[in-house]
Short mmCIF file of C-alpha atoms and ligand atoms in Angstrom, two decimals:
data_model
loop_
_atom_site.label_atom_id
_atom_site.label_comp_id
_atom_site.label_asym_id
_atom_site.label_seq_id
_atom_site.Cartn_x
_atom_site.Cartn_y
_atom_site.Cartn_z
CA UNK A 1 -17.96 22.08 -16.84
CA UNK A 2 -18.80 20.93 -12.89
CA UNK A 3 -15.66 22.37 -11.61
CA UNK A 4 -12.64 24.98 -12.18
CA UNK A 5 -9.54 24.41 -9.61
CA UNK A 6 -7.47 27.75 -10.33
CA UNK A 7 -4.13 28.44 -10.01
CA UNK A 8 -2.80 25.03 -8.75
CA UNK A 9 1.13 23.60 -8.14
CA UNK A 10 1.51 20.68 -10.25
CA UNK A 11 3.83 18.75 -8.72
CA UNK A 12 6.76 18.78 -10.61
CA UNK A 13 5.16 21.15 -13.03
CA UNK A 14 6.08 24.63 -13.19
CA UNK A 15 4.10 27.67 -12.76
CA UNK A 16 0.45 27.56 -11.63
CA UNK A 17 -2.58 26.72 -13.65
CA UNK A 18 -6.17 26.02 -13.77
CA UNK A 19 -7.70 22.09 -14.02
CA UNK A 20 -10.95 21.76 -15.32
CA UNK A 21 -13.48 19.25 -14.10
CA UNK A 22 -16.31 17.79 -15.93
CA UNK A 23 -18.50 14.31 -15.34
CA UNK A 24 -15.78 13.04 -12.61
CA UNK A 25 -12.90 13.75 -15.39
CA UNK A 26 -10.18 15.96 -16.12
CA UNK A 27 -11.15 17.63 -19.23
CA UNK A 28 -9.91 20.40 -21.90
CA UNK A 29 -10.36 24.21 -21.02
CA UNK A 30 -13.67 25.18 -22.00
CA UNK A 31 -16.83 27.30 -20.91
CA UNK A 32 -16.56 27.77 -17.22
CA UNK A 33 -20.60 28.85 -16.67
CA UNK A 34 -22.56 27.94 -13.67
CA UNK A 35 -19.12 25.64 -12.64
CA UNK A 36 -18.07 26.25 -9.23
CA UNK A 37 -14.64 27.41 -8.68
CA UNK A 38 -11.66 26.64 -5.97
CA UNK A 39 -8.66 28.66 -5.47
CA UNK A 40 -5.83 26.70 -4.60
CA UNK A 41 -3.84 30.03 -4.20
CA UNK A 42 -0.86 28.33 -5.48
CA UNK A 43 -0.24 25.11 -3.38
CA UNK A 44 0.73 21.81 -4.57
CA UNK A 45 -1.51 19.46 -5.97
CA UNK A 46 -1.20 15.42 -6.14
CA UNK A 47 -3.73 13.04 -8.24
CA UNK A 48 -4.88 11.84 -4.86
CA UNK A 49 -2.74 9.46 -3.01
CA UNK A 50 -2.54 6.01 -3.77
CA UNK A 51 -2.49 3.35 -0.89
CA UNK A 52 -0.82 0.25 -2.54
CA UNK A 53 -0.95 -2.20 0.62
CA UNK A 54 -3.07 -2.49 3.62
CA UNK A 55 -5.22 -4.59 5.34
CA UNK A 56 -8.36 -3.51 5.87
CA UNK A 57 -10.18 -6.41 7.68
CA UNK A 58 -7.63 -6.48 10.36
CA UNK A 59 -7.36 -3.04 11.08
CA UNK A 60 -7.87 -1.97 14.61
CA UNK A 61 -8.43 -5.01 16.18
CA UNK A 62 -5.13 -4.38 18.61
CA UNK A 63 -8.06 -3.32 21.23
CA UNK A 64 -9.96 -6.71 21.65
CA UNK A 65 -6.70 -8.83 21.65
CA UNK A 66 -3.91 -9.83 23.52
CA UNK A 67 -0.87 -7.98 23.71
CA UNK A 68 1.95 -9.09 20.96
CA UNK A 69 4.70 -9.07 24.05
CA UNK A 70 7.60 -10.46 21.39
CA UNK A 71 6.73 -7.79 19.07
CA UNK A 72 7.51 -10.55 16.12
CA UNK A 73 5.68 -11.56 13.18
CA UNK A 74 5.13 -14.80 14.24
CA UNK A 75 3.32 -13.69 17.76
CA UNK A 76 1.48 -11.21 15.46
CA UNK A 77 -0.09 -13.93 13.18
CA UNK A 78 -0.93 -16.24 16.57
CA UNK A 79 -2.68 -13.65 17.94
CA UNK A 80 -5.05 -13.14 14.97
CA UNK A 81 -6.28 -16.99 15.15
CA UNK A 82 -8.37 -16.94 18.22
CA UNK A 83 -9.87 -13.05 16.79
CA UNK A 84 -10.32 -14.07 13.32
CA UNK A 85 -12.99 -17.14 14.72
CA UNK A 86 -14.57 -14.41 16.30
CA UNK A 87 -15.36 -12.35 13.37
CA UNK A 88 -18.70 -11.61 11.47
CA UNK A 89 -18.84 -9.37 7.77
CA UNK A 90 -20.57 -6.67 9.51
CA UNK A 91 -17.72 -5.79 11.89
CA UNK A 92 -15.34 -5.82 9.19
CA UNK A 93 -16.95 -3.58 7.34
CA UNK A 94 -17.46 -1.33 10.39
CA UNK A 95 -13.49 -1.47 11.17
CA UNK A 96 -12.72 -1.50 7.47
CA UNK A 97 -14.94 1.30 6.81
CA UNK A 98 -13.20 3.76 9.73
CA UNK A 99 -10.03 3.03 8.15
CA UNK A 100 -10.96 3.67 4.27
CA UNK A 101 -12.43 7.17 5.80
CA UNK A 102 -9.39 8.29 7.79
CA UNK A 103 -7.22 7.22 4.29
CA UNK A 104 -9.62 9.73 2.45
CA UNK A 105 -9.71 12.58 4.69
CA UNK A 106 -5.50 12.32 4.31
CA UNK A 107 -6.41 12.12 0.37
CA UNK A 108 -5.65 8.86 -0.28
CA UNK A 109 -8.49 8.13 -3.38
CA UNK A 110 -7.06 4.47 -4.32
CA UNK A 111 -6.32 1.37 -1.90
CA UNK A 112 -5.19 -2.11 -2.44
CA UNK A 113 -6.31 -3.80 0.44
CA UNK A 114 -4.84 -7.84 1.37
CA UNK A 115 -7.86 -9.87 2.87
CA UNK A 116 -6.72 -12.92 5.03
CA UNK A 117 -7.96 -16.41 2.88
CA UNK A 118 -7.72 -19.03 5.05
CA UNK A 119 -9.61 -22.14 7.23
CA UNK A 120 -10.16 -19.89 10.18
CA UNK A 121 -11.69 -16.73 8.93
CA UNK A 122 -13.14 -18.64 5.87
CA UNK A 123 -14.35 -15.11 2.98
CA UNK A 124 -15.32 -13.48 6.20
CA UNK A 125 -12.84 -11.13 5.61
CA UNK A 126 -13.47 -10.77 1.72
CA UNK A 127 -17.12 -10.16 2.67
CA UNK A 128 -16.15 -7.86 5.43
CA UNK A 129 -13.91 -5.97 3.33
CA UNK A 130 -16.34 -5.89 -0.28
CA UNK A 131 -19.52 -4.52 2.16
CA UNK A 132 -17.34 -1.55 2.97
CA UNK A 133 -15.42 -1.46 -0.75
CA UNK A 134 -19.84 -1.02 -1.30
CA UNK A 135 -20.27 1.54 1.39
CA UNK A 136 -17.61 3.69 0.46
CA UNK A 137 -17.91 3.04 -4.19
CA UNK A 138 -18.24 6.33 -4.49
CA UNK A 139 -15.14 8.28 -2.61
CA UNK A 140 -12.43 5.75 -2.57
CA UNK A 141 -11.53 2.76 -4.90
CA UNK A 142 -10.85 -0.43 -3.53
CA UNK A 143 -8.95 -3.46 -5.04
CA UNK A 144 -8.96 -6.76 -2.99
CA UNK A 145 -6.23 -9.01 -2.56
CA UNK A 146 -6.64 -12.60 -1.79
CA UNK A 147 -3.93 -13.52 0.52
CA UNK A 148 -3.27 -16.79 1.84
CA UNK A 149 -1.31 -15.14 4.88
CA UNK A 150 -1.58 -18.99 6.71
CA UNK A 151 -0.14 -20.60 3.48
CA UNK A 152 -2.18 -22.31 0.63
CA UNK A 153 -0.43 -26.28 1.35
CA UNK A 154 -0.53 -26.40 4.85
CA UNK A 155 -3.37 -24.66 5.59
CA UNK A 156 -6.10 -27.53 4.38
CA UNK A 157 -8.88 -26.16 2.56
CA UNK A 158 -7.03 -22.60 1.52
CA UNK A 159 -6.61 -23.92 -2.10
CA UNK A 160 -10.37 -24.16 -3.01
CA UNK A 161 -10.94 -20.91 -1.24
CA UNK A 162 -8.74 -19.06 -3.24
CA UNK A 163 -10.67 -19.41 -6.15
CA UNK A 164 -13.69 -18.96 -4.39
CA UNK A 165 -12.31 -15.62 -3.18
CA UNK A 166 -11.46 -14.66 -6.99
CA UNK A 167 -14.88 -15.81 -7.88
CA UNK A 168 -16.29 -13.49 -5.06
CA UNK A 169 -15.19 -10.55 -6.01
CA UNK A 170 -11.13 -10.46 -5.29
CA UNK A 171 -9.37 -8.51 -8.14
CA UNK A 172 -5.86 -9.51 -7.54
CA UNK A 173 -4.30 -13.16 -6.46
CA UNK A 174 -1.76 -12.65 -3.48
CA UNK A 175 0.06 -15.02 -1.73
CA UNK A 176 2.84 -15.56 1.23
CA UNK A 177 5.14 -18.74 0.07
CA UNK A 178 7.42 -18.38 2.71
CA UNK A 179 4.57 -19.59 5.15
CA UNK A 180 5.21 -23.03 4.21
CA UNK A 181 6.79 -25.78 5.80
CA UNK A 182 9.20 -26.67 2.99
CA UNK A 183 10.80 -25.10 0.10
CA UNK A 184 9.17 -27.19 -2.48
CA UNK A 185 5.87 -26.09 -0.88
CA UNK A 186 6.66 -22.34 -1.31
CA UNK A 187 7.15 -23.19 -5.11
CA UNK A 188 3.69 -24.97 -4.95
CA UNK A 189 2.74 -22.10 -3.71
CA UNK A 190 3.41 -19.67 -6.37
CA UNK A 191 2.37 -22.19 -8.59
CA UNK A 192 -1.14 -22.42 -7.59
CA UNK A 193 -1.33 -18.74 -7.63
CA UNK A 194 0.03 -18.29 -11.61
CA UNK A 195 -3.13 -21.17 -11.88
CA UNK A 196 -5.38 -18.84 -10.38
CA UNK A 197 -4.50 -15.50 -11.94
CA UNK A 198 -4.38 -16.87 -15.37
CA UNK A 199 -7.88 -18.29 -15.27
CA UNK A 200 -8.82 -15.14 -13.96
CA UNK A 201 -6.72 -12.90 -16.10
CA UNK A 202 -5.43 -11.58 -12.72
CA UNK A 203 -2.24 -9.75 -11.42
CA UNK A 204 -0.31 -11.31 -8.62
CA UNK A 205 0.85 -9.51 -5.31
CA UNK A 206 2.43 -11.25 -2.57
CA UNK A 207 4.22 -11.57 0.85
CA UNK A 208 7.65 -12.14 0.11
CA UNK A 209 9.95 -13.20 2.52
CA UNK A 210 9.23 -10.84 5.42
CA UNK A 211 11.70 -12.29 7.53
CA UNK A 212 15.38 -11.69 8.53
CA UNK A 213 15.91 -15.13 7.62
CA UNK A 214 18.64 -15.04 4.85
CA UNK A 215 18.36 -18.14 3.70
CA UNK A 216 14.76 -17.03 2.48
CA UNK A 217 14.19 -17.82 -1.05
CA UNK A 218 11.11 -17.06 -2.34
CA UNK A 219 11.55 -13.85 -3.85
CA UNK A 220 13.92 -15.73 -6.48
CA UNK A 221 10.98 -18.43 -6.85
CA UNK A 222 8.38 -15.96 -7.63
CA UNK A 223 10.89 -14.01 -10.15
CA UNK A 224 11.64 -17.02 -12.22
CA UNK A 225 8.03 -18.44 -12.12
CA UNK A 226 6.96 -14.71 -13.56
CA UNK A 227 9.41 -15.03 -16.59
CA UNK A 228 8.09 -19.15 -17.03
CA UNK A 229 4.41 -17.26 -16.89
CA UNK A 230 5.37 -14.65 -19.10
CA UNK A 231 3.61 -12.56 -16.68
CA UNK A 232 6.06 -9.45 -16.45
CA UNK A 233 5.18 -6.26 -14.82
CA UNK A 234 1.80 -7.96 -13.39
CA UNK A 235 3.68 -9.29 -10.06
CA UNK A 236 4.21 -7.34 -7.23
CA UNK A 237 6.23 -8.16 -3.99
CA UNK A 238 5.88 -6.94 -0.87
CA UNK A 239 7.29 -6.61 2.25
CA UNK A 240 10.97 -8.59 0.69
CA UNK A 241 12.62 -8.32 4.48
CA UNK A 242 15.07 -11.09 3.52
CA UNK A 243 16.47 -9.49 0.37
CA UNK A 244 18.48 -7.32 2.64
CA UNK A 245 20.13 -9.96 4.40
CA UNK A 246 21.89 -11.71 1.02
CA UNK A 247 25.40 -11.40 0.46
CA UNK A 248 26.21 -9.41 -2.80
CA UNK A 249 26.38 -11.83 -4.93
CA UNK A 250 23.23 -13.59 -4.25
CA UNK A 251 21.34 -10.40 -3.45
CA UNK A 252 22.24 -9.28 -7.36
CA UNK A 253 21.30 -12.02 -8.82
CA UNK A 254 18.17 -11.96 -7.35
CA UNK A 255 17.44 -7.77 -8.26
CA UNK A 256 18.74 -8.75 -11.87
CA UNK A 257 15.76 -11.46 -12.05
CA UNK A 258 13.40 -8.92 -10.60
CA UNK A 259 14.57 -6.44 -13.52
CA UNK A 260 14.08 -9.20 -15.74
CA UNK A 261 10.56 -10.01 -14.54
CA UNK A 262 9.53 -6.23 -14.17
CA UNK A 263 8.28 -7.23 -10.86
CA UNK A 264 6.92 -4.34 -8.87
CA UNK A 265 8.31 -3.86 -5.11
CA UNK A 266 6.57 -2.37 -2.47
CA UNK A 267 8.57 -1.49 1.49
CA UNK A 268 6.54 -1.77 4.10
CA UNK A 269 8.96 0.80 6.77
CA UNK A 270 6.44 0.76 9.54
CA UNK A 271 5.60 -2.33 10.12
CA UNK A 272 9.02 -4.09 9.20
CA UNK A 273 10.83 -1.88 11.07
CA UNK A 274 8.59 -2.67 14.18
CA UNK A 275 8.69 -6.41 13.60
CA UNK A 276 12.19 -7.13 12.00
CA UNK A 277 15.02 -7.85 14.30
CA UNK A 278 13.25 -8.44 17.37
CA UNK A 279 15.24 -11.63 18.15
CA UNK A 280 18.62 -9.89 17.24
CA UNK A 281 21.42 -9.09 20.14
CA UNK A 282 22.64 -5.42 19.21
CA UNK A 283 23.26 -4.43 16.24
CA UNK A 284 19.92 -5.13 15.33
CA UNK A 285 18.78 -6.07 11.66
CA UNK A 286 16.05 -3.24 10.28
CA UNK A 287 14.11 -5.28 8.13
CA UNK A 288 14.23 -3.15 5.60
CA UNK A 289 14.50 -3.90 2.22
CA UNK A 290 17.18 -2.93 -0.40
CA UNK A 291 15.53 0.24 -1.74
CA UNK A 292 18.40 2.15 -3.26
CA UNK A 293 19.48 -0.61 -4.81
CA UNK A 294 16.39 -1.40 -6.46
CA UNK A 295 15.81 1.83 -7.78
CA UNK A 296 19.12 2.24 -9.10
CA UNK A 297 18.46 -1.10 -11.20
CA UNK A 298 15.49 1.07 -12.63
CA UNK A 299 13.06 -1.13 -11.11
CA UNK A 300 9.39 0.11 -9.94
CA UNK A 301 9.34 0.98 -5.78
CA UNK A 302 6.18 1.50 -4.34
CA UNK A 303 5.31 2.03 -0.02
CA UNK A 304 2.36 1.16 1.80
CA UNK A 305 1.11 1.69 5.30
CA UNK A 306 0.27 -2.29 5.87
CA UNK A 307 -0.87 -2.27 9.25
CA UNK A 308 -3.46 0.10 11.11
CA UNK A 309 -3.68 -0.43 14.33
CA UNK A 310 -3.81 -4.15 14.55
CA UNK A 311 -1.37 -6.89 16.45
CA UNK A 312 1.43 -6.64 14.02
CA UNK A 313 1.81 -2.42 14.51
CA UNK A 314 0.14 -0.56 17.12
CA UNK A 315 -0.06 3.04 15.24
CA UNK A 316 -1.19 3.98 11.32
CA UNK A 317 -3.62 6.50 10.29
CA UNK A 318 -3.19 5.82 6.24
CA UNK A 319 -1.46 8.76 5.58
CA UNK A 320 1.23 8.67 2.99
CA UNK A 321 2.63 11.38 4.18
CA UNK A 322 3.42 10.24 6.97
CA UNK A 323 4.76 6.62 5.79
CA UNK A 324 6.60 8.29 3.30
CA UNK A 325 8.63 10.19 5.54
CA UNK A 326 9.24 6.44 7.58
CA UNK A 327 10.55 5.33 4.06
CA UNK A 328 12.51 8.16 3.58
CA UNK A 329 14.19 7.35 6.98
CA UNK A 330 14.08 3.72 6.56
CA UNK A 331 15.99 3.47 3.20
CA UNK A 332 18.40 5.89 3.72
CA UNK A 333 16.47 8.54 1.27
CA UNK A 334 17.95 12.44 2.19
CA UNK A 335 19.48 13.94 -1.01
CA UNK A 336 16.94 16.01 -2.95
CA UNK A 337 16.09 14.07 -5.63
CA UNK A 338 16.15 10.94 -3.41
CA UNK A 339 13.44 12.57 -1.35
CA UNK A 340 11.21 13.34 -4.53
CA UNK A 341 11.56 9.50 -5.44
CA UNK A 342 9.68 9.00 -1.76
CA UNK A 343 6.79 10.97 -2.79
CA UNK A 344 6.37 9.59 -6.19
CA UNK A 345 6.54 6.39 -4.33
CA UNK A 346 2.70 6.78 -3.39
CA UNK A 347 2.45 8.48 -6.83
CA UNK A 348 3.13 6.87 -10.35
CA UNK A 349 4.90 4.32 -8.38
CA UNK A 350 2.00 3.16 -6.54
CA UNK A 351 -0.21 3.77 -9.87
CA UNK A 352 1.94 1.56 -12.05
CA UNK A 353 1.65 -1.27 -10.22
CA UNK A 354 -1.78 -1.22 -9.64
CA UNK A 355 -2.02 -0.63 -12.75
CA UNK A 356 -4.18 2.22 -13.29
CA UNK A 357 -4.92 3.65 -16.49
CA UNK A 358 -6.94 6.86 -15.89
CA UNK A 359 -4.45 8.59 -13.16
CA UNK A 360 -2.90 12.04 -13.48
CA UNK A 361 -4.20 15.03 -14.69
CA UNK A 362 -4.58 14.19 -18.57
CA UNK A 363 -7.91 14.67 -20.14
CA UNK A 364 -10.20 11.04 -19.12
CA UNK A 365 -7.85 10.55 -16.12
CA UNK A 366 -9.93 10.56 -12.81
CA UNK A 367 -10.60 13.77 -11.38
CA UNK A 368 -8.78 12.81 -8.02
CA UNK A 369 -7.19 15.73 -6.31
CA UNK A 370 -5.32 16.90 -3.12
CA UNK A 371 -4.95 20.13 -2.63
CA UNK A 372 -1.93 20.08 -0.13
CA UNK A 373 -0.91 23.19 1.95
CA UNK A 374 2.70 22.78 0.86
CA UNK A 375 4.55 24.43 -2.16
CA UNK A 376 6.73 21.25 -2.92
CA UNK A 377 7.26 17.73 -1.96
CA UNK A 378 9.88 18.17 0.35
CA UNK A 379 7.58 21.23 2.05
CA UNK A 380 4.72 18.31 2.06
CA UNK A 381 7.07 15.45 3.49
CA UNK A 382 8.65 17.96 6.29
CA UNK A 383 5.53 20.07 7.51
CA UNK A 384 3.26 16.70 7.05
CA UNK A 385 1.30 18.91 5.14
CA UNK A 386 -2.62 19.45 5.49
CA UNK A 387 -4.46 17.87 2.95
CA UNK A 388 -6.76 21.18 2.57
CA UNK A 389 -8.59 20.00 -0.02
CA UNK A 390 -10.02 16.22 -1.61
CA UNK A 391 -11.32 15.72 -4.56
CA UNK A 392 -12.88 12.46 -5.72
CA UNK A 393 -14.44 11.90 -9.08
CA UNK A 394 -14.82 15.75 -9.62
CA UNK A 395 -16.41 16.01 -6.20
CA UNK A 396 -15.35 17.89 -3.28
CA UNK A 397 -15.47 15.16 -0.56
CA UNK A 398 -12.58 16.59 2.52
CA UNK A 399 -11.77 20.16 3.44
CA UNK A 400 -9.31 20.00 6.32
CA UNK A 401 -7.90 23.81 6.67
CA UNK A 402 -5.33 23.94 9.28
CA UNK A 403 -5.74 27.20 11.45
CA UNK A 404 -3.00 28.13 13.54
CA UNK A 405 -3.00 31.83 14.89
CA UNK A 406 0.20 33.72 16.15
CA UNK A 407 -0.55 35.76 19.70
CA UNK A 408 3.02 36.17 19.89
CA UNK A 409 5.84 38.16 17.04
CA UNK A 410 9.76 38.25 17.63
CA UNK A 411 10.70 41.17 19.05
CA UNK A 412 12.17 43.81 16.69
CA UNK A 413 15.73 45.55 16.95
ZN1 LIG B 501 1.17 -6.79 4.42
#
């Protein structure tokens, strides 16, 4: 045995008790000697957060551009031509590398991390984003996303790069088919993308339709292309803006395909809710999509930060804490059990659909751990909780105790 955490809060557990720690996995009780021992004095403990959507290699680069003065999506993507030429792997890595640190020390343990694919930026970004992935092997776990944020058909030269990327070291084929300039390309799109994941055995996770555009339609593409691929519950869609601007009818036709193709969803409440709406006269469209509604239809609902500090969202410190309570806000989530859906949003949400088997606190799982100064997840969303203590592979990696001394008591009767 390596390590004994005592009396801990499972979340949704009851009671306290003790996990046991041995070769970076959770393990039967056994013989605790010469094992070092942490009290967690009763506060609630996750399996280490789980980021599900970021992007690493253009985090914090909002201080060496110009300003995004429409605040749109659009303006956000123009801006990142003239930086991305700029770029070398060893800045990257350097931003990337800040950002994967700041995500651990708020116990996040797992990140899926979109890297731009495209004629500009060439792998830059892959190889920007793997050197760090490197740096960092052995306190957080990093899957890559190929993402054709420029679109694969009009952006000459994206196709062959794609698979280059996958060949690289990309785990995960993603995509952004509404970036095209006509529908039949955005089915092209997806198209190329099943190619590409089922020579690699790869899952799929793409930018779906983040616009208030109604008329968006890609989301219903990429459903029905799952089913065709008979690749169920290895698709994930993020971002989904437009979903929330169907009518009814078309809006549950589309959810009932998504049910059908066991397509994950991920919101995205910072950034959309920053970006989306922008060109709107009052009321304002929030950009958010239909999260309720999903969930209701039993299908998988995951958050992400997306954006740190870059030209498409000038705050985000990786905390899913902190997004969670965004969510929470964004989709309407305030009745109890509504707000325990947000935190298992970054939980066995988030681990579903990337599809990890060795998370929790079973026996073999990962020995991830944060040791949150909270009793509850409502206690954790509210107070923002400190994330006292982070575990990685059975290692002690962050301890972040939050002082705060009282020079002042109420007054008694
Ligand atoms: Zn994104």
């Amino acid at each position: 045995m390596d390590l004994v955490v005592r009396n801990v809060r499972l979340w949704r557990g009851e009671g306290v008790c003790d996990l046991y720690i041995a070769n970076g996995t959770f393990v039967e009780p056994g013989s605790v000697d010469g094992a070092e021992e942490i009290d967690a004095s009763g506060r609630l403990c996750v399996a280490g957060f789980l980021e599900p959507h970021i992007h690493l290699d253009k985090a914090l680069i909002n201080e060496s551009v110009r300003l995004n003065v429409s605040g749109t999506l659009d303006e956000a993507i123009e801006i990142i031509w003239e930086r991305k030429r700029a770029y070398t792997v060893d800045e990257i890595a350097e931003r990337a590398g800040r950002v994967i640190r700041s995500a651990l020390a708020n116990g996040v343990t797992r990140i899926r991390s979109h890297v731009d694919i495209d004629n500009i930026g060439g792998l830059r970004p892959l190889k920007g984003v793997s050197m760090a992935r490197r740096q960092h092997a052995n306190v957080v776990d990093v899957q890559i996303v190929a993402f054709p944020q420029e679109g694969i058909l009009q952006n000459e030269g994206t196709e062959a790069l794609m698979w280059q990327a996958m060949e690289e070291g990309a785990d995960v084929v993603g995509g952004m088919p509404f970036n095209e300039k006509h529908p039949q390309d955005s089915a092209r799109h997806i198209s190329i993308a099943f190619e590409i994941a089922k020579h690699f055995d790869a899952d799929i996770d793409m930018h779906v339709d983040e616009t208030d555009d109604a008329s968006a339609r890609t989301l219903e593409m990429l459903a029905e292309q799952t089913i065709e691929h008979g690749w169920q519950g290895r698709v994930t869609a993020g971002h989904t803006c437009a979903l929330s601007g169907y009518d009814e009818n078309y809006a549950n036709h589309v959810i009932a395909l998504i049910r059908e193709a066991s397509i994950h969803m991920i919101t995205n409440p910072a950034t959309n809710l920053m970006l989306q709406g922008r060109l709107d006269a009052q009321p304002k469209r929030r950009g958010i999509t239909r999260v309720k509604e999903l969930l209701a239809e039993g299908i998988n609902v995951s958050f992400g930060q997306d954006c740190v500090k870059d030209t498409f969202y000038p705050f985000g410190r990786v905390d899913p804490l902190e997004v969670g309570l965004i969510a929470a806000h964004a989709a309407h989530m305030s009745l109890p059990n509504e707000i325990e859906t947000v935190f298992d949003m970054q939980a066995n949400a988030a681990a579903k659909l990337m599809r990890l088997t060795d998370y929790g606190f079973q026996p073999g799982c990962k020995a991830d751990l944060v040791i949150l100064d909270a009793a509850n997840a409502s206690g954790a969303l509210t107070r923002q909780a400190a994330r006292s203590v982070v575990i990685k592979n059975g290692r002690v990696i962050v301890e972040n105790e939050k002082k705060q001394d009282w020079r002042w008591s109420p007054e008694g009767e």
